[in-house]
CSV table of C-alpha atoms in Angstrom, one decimal:
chain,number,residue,atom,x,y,z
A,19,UNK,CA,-44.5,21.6,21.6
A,20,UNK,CA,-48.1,21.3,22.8
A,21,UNK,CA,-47.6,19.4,26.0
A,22,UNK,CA,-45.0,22.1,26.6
A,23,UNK,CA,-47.8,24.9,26.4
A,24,UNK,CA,-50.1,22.7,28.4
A,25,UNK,CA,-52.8,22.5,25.7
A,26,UNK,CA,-52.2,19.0,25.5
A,27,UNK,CA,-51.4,17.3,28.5
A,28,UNK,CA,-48.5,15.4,29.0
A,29,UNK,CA,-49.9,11.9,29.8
A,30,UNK,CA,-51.8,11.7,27.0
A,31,UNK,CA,-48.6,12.9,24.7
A,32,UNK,CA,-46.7,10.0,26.4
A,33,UNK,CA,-49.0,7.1,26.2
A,34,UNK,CA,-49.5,8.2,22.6
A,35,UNK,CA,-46.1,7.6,21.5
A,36,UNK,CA,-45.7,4.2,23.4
A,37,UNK,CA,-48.6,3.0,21.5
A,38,UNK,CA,-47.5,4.2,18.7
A,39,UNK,CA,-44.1,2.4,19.7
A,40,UNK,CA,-45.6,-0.9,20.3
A,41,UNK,CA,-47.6,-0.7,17.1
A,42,UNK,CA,-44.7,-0.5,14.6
A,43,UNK,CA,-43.0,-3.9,13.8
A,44,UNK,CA,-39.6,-4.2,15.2
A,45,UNK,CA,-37.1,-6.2,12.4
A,46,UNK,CA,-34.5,-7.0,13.9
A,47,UNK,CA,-31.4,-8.7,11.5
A,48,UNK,CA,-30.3,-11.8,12.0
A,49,UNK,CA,-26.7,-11.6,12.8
A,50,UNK,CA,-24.6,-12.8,9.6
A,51,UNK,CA,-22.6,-16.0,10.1
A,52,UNK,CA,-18.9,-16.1,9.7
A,53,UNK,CA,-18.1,-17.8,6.0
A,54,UNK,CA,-15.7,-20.8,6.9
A,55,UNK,CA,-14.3,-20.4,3.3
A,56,UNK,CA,-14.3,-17.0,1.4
A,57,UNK,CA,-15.4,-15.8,-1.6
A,58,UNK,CA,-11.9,-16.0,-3.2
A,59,UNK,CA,-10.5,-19.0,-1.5
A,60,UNK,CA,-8.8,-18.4,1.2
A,61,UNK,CA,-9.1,-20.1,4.7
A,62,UNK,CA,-11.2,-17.7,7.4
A,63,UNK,CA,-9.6,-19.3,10.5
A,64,UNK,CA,-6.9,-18.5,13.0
A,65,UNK,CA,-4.7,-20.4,14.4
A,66,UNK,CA,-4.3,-19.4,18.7
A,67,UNK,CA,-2.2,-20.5,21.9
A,68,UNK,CA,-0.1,-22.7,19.4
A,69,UNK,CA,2.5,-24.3,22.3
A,70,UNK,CA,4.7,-26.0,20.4
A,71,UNK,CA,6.7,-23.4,17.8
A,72,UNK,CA,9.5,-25.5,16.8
A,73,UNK,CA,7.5,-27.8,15.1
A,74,UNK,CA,7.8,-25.1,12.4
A,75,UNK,CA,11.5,-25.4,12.0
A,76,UNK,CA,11.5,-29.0,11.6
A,77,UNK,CA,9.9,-28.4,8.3
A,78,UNK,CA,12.3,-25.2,7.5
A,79,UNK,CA,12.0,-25.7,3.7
A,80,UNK,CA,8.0,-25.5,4.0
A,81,UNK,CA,8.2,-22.6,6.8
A,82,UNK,CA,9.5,-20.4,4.2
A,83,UNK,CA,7.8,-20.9,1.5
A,84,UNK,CA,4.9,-20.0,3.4
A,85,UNK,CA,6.7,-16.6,4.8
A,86,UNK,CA,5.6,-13.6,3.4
A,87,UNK,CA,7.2,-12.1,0.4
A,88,UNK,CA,8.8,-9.5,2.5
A,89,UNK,CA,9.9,-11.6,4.8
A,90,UNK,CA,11.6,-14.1,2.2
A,91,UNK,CA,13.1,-11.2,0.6
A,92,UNK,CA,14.9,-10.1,3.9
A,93,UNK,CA,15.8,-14.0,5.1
A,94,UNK,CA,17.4,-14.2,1.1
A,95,UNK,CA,19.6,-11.4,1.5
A,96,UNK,CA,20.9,-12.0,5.4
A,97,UNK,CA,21.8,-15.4,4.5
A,98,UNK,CA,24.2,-14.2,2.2
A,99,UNK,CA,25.5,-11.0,4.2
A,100,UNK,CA,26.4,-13.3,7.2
A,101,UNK,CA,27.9,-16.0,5.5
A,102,UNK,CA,30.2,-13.2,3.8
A,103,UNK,CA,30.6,-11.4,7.1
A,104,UNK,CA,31.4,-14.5,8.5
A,105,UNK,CA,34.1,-16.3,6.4
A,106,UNK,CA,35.5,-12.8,6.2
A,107,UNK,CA,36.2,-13.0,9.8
A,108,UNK,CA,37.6,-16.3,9.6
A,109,UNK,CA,39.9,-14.7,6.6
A,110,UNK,CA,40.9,-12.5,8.5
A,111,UNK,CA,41.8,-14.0,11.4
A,112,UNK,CA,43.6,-16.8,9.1
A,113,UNK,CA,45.8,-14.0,7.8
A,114,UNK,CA,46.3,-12.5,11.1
A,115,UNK,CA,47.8,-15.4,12.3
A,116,UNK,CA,50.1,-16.2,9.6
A,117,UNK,CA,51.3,-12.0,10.3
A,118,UNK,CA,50.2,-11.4,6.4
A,119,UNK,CA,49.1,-8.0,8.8
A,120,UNK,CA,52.4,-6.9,10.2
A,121,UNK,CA,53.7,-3.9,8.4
A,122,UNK,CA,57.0,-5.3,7.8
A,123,UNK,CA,55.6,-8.4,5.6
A,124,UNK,CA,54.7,-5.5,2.8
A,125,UNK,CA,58.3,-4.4,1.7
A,126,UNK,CA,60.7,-7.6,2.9
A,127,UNK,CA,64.1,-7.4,2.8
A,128,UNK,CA,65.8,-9.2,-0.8
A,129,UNK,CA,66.8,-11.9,1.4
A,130,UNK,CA,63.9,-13.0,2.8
A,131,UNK,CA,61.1,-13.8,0.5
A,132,UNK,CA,57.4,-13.5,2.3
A,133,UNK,CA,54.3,-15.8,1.4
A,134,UNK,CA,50.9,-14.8,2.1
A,135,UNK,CA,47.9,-17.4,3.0
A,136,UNK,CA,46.2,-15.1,0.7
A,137,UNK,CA,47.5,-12.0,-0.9
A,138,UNK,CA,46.5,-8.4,-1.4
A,139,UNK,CA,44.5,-9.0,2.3
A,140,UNK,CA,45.8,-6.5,4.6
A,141,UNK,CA,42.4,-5.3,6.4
A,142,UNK,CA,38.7,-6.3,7.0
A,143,UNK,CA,37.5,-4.5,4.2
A,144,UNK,CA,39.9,-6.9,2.0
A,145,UNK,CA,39.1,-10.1,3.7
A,146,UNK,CA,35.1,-9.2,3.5
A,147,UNK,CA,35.7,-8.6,-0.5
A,148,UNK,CA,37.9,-11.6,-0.7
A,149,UNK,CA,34.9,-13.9,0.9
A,150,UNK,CA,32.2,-12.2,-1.6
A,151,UNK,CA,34.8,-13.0,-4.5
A,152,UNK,CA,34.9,-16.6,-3.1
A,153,UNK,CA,31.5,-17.4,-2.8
A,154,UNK,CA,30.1,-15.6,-5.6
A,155,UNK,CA,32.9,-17.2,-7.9
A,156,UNK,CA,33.6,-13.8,-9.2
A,157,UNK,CA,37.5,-13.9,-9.5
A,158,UNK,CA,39.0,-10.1,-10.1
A,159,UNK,CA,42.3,-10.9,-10.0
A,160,UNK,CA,43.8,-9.0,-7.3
A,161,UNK,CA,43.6,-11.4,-4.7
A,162,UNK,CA,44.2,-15.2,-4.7
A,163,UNK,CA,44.9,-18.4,-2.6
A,164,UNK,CA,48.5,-19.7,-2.3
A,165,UNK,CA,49.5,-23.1,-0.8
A,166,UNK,CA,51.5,-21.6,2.3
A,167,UNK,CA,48.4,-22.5,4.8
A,168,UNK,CA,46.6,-25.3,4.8
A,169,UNK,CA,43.7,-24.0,7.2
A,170,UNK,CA,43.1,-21.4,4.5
A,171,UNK,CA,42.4,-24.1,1.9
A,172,UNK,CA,40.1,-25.9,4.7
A,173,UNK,CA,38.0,-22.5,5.1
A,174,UNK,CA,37.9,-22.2,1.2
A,175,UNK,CA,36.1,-25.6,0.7
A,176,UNK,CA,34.1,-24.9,3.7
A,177,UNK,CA,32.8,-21.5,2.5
A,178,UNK,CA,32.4,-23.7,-1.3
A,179,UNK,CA,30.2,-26.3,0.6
A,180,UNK,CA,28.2,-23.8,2.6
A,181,UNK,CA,28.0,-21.4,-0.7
A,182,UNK,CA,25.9,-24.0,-2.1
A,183,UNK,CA,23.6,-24.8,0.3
A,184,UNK,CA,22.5,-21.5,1.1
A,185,UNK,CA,22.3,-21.0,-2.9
A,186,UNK,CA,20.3,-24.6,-3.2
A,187,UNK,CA,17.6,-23.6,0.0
A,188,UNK,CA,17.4,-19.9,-1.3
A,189,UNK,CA,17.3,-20.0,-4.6
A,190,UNK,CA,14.8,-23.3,-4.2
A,191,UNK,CA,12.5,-21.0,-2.0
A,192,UNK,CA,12.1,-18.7,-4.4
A,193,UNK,CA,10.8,-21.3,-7.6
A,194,UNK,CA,8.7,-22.4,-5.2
A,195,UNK,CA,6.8,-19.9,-3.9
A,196,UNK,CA,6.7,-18.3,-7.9
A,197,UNK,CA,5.3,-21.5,-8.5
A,198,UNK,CA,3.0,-22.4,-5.7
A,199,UNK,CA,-0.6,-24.3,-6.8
A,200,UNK,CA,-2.8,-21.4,-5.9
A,201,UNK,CA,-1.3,-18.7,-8.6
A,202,UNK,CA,-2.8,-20.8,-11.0
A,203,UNK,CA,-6.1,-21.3,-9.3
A,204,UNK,CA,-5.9,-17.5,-9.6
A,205,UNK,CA,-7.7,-18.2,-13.3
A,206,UNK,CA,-10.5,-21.0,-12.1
A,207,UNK,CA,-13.1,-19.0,-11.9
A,208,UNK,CA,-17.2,-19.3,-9.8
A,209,UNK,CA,-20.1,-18.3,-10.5
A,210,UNK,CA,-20.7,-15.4,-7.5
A,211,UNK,CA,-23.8,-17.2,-7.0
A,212,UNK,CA,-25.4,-20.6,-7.2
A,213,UNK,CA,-29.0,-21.7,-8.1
A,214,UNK,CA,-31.7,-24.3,-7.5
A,215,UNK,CA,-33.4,-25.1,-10.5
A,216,UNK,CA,-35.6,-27.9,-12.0
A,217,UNK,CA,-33.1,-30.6,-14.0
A,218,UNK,CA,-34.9,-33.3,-15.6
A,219,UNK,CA,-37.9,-33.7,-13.4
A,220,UNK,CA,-35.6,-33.0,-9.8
A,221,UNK,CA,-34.5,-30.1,-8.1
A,222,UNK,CA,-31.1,-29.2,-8.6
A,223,UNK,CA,-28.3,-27.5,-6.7
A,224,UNK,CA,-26.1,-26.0,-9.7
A,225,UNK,CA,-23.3,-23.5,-10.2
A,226,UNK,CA,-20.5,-22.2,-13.1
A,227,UNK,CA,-17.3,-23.0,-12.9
A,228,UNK,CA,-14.5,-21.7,-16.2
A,229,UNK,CA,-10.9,-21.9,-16.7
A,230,UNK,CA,-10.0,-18.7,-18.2
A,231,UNK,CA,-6.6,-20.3,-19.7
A,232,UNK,CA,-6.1,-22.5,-22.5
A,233,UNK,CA,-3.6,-24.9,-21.4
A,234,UNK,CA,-5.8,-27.3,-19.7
A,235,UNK,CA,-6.2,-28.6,-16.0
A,236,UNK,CA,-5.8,-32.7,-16.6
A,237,UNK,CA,-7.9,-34.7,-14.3
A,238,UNK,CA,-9.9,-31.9,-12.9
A,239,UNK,CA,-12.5,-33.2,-10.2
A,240,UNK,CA,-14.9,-31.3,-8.4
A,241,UNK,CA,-16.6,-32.1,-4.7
A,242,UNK,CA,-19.0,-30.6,-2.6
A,243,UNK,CA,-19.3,-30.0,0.9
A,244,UNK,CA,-21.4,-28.6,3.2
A,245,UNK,CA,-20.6,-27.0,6.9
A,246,UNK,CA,-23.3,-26.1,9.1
A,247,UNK,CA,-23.5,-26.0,12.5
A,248,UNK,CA,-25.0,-29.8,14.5
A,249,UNK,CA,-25.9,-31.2,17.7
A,250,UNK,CA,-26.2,-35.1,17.6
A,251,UNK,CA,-28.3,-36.7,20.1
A,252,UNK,CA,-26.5,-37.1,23.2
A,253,UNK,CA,-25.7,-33.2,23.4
A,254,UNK,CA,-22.6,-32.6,21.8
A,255,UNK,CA,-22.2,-29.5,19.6
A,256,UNK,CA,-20.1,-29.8,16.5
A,257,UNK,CA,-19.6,-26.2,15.4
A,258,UNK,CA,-18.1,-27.4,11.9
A,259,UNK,CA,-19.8,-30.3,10.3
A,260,UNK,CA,-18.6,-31.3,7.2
A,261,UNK,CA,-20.6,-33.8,4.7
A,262,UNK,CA,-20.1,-34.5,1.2
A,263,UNK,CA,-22.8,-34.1,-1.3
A,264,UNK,CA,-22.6,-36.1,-4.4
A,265,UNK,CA,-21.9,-34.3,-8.2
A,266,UNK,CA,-24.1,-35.9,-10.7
A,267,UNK,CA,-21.8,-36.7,-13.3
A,268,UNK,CA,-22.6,-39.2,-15.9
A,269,UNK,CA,-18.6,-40.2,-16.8
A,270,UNK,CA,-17.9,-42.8,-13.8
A,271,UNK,CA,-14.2,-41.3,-13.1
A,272,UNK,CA,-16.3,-38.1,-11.9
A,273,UNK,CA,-13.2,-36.0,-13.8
A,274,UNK,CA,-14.3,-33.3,-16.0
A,275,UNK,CA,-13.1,-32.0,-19.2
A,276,UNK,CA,-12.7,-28.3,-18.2
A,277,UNK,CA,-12.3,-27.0,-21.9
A,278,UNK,CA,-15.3,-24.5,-21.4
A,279,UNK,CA,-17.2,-23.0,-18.7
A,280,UNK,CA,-19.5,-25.8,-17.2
A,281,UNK,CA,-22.2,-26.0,-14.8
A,282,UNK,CA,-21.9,-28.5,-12.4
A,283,UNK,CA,-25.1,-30.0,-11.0
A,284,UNK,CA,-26.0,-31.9,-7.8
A,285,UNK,CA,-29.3,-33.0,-7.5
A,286,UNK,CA,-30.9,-33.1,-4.2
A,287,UNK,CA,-32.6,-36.1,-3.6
A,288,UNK,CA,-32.8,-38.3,-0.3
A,289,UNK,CA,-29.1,-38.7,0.7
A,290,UNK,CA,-28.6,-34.7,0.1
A,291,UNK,CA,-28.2,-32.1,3.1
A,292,UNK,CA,-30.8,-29.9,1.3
A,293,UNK,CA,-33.3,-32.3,0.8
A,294,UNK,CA,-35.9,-30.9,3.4
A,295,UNK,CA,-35.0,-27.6,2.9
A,296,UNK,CA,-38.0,-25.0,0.5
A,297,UNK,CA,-37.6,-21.5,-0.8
A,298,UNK,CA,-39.1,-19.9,2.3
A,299,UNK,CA,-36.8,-22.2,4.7
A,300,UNK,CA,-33.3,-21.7,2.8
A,301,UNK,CA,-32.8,-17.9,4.0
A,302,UNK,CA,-33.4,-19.2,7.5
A,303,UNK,CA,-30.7,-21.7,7.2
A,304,UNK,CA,-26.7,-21.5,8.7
A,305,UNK,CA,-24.6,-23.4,6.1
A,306,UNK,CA,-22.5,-22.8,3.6
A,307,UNK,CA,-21.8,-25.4,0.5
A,308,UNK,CA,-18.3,-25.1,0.0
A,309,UNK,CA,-16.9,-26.3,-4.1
A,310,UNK,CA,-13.2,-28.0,-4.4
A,311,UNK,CA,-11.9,-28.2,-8.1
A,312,UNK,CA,-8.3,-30.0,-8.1
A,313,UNK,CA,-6.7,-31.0,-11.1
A,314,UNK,CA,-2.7,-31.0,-12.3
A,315,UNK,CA,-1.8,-28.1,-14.4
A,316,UNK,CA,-0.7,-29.2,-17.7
A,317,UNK,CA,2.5,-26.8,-18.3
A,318,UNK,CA,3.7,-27.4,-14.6
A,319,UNK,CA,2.9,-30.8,-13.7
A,320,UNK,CA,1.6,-29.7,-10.0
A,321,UNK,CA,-1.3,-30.5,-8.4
A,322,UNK,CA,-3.6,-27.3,-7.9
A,323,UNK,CA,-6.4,-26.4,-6.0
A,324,UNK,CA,-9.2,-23.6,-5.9
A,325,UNK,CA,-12.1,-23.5,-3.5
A,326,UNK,CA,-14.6,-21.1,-3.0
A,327,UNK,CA,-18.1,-21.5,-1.3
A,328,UNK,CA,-21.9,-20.4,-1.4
A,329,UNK,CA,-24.0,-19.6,1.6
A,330,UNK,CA,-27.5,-18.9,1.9
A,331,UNK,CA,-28.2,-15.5,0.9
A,332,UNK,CA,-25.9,-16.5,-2.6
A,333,UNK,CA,-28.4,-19.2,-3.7
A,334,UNK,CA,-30.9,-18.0,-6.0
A,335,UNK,CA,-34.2,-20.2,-5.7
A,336,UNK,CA,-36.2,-20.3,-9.3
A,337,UNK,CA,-33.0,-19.2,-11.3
A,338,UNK,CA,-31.2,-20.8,-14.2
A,339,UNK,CA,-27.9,-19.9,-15.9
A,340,UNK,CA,-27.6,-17.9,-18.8
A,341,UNK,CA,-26.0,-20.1,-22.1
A,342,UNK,CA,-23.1,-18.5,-23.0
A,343,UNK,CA,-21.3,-21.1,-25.7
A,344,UNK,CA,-22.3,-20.1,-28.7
A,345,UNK,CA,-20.9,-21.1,-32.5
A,346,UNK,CA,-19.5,-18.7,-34.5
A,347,UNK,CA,-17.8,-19.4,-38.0
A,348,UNK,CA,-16.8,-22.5,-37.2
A,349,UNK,CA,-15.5,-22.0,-33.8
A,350,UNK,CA,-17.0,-21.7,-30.7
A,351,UNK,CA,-17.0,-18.8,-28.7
A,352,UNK,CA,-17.3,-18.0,-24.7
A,353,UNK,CA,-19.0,-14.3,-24.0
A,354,UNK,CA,-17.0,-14.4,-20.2
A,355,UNK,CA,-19.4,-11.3,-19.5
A,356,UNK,CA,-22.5,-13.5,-19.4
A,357,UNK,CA,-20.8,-16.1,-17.0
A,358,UNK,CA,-22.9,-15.2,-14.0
A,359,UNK,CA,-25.8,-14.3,-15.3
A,360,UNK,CA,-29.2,-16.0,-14.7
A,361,UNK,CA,-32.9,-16.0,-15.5
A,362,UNK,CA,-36.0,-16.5,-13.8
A,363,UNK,CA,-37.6,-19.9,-14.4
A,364,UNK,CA,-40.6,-21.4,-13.4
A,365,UNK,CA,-39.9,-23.7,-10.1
A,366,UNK,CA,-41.8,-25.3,-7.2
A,367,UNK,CA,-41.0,-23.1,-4.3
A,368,UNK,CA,-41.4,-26.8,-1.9
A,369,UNK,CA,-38.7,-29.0,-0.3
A,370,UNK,CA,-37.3,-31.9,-2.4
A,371,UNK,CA,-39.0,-34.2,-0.1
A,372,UNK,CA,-43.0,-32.6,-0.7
A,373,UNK,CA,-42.0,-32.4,-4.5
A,374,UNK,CA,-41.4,-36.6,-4.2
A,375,UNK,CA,-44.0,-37.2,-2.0
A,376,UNK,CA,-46.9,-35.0,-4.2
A,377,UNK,CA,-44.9,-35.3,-8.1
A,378,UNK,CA,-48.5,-33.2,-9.4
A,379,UNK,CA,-47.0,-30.2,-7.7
A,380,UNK,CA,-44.0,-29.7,-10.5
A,381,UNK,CA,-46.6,-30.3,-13.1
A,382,UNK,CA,-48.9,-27.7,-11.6
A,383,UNK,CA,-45.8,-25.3,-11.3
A,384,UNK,CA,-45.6,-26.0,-15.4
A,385,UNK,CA,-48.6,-25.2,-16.3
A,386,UNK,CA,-49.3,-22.3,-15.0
A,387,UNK,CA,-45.4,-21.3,-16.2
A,388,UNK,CA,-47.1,-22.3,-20.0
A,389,UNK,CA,-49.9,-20.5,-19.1
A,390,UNK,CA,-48.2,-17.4,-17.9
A,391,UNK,CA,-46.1,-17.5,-20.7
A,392,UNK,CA,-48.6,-18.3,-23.3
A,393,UNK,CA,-50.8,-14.7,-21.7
A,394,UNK,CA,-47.5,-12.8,-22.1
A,395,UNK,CA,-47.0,-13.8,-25.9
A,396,UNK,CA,-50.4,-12.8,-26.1
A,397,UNK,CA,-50.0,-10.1,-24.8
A,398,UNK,CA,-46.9,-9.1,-26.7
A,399,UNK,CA,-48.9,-10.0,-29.5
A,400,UNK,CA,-51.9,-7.7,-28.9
A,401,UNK,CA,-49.2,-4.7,-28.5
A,402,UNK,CA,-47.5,-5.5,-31.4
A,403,UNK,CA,-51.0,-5.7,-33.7
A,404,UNK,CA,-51.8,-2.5,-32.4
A,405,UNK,CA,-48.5,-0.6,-32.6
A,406,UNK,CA,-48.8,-2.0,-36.5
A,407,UNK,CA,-52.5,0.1,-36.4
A,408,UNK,CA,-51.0,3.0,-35.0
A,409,UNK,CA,-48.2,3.3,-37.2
A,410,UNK,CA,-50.9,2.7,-40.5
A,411,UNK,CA,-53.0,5.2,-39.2
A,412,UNK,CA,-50.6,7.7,-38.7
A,413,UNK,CA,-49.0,7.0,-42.6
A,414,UNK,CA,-52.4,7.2,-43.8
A,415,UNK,CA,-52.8,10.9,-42.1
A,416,UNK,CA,-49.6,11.6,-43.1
A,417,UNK,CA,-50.3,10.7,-46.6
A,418,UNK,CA,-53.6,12.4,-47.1
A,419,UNK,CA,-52.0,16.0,-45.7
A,420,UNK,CA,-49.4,15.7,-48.8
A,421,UNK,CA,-52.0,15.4,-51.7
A,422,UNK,CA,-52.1,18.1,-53.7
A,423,UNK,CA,-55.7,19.3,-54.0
A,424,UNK,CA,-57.2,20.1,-57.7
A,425,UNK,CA,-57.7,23.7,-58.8
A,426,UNK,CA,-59.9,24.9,-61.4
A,427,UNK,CA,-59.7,28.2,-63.2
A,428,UNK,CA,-63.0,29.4,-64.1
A,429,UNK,CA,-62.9,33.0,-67.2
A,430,UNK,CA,-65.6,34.9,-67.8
A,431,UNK,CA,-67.8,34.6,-70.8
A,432,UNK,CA,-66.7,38.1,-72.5
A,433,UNK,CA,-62.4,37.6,-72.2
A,434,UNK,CA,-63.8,33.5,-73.2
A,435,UNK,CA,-65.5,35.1,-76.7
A,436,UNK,CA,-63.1,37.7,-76.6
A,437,UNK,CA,-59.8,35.4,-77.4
A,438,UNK,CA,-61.9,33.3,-79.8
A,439,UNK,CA,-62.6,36.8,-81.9
């Protein structure tokens, strides 16, 4: 507005706002990496240019379980419309053939007696209801075989034979994709985020992980992997990198009895991924730890699987899990709306590898934890003494505005010797 009315000029309005430009901190956000495994367990990758299709039907049985609902639905109900549409044509033309359609077969003469191949089929609509009556086993009554044509019995053991196969595939289909691994994985539950705690003197990579059911999953395991992006030596770029990271477990099986929520710890020492990696470095770092639990369901008897997986920005350095197992009249009891809460705790903010290399630096993280701690009970203390002052102070107030002050009636001499006259 003033460079338009020339009392500024315009030069000096626009090499003002370039300095002003260059002054201010750009921040520019670091573009978010693409999870390899989602929060809820489920696969982020898509399959592309895939040549060779009719591998799929080789493996027809496994193809449709993993159709769609919708599309299961609508293969279930043309499997058994075409096979009835198409023994019906094959009823048909069997009865056609024998003449069970010429007019004349419906009122013979009394000396010439006229057997069907099937009776009461005099039109497409009939041989289409005969087929459904066959297959399905329903029986009405109204129509039936008769033992004038043999290729009529042929199709009726054909259409038996085929009946059950499309009943076995179908029906099979169906149980299994009702009772497919990952609807009970559907109650495994994670913790939405992990931490990185101290554990007996080490640094710790922990998270949660409940069964919110109470029929059991029987050899449950758990393993840990991360993915990160790698280069080795000679130049090759490995966009997917996966390496195991030990669970410290003390049963040797490394099974878990997953009657309760546990927390499942890996400690990061030399052979671990994270081992060079400090509070200030892990927001700067591309991986993702992805958690496997696998165990057979106890009703069921199938093997069952649920995944989910923590990258950086879901690891909480300093943190520590909330106890939520608690005893109550005997039993003990799990508050499920505790299950991903955490608290702050004191912890080194170095690698693994400085906190081996200088061990004083956890017991200097310690002490000034006790320290803190011991100035905020101290603190606490000194509020509460003087809150109990306040409140004294005010009762005594209080206390002294409800006496009753003493009033004295003072007579005069005269109405004094008066009354004793």
């Amino acid at each position: 507005m003033l460079a338009r009315k020339s009392i500024i000029p315009e030069e000096y309005v626009l090499a003002r706002i370039a300095a002003e430009n260059l002054r201010k901190p750009r921040i520019r956000d670091r573009p978010r990496k693409a999870r390899f495994i989602a929060k809820n367990g489920a696969c982020n990758l898509a399959h592309k240019n895939i040549r060779e299709q009719g591998r799929f039907l080789q493996d027809i049985f496994t193809t449709l379980v993993d159709l769609k609902w919708r599309h299961t639905l609508v293969i279930f109900t043309m499997s058994f419309l075409c096979s009835w549409l198409l023994f019906a044509m094959m009823w048909w033309l069997v009865a056609f053939a024998h003449g069970d359609m010429d007019p004349s077969t419906e009122n013979p003469s009394n000396s010439t007696k006229w057997t069907p191949c099937v009776t009461c089929v005099r039109s497409f609509t009939s041989a289409f209801l005969f087929s459904i009556e066959v297959q399905v086993t329903i029986g009405f009554g109204g129509r039936m075989m008769t033992e004038e044509c043999p290729l009529a019995i042929t199709v009726l053991i054909l259409q038996n034979i085929v009946g059950l196969i499309i009943n076995a595939v179908m029906l099979g289909c169906i149980f299994m994709k009702t009772a497919q691994a990952h609807r009970r994985a559907e109650t495994l539950i994670f913790s939405r985020q992990a931490v990185i705690a101290v554990r007996n003197g080490k640094l710790c990579f922990m998270f949660r992980v409940g069964d919110l059911r109470k029929s059991m999953i029987i050899s449950a395991s758990v393993r840990i992997q991360v993915v990160r992006k790698t280069t080795t030596p000679e130049g090759e770029v490995i966009p997917i990198h996966q390496v195991d990271i030990p669970v410290d477990n003390p049963i040797e099986s490394n099974n878990i009895f997953l009657v309760a929520p546990l927390i499942i710890c890996h400690v990061i020492d030399k052979q671990s991924p994270l081992y060079d990696i400090s509070a200030s470095d892990l927001a700067l770092q591309d991986l993702e730890l992805i958690v496997i639990l696998e165990g057979v369901v106890e009703t069921t008897g199938i093997t069952t699987q649920a995944r989910t997986s923590y990258v950086a920005e879901e690891i909480l350095w300093g943190h520590r899990f909330v106890p939520i197992v608690t005893e109550e009249e005997g039993v003990y009891s799990v508050d499920y709306s505790k299950f991903g809460n955490t608290v702050k705790v004191a912890a080194p903010r170095c690698s693994a590898r400085e906190l081996d290399e200088k061990p004083s630096i956890l017991i200097q993280t310690l002490q000034k934890s006790e320290l803190s701690h011991q100035n905020s009970l101290r603190k606490r203390n000194s509020m509460r003494r003087n809150n109990s002052i306040r409140r004294s102070n005010s009762m005594r107030r209080t206390n002294s505005s409800l006496i009753v002050p003493k009033v004295q009636f003072i007579t005069p001499e005269g109405s004094q010797s008066a009354s004793e006259t």
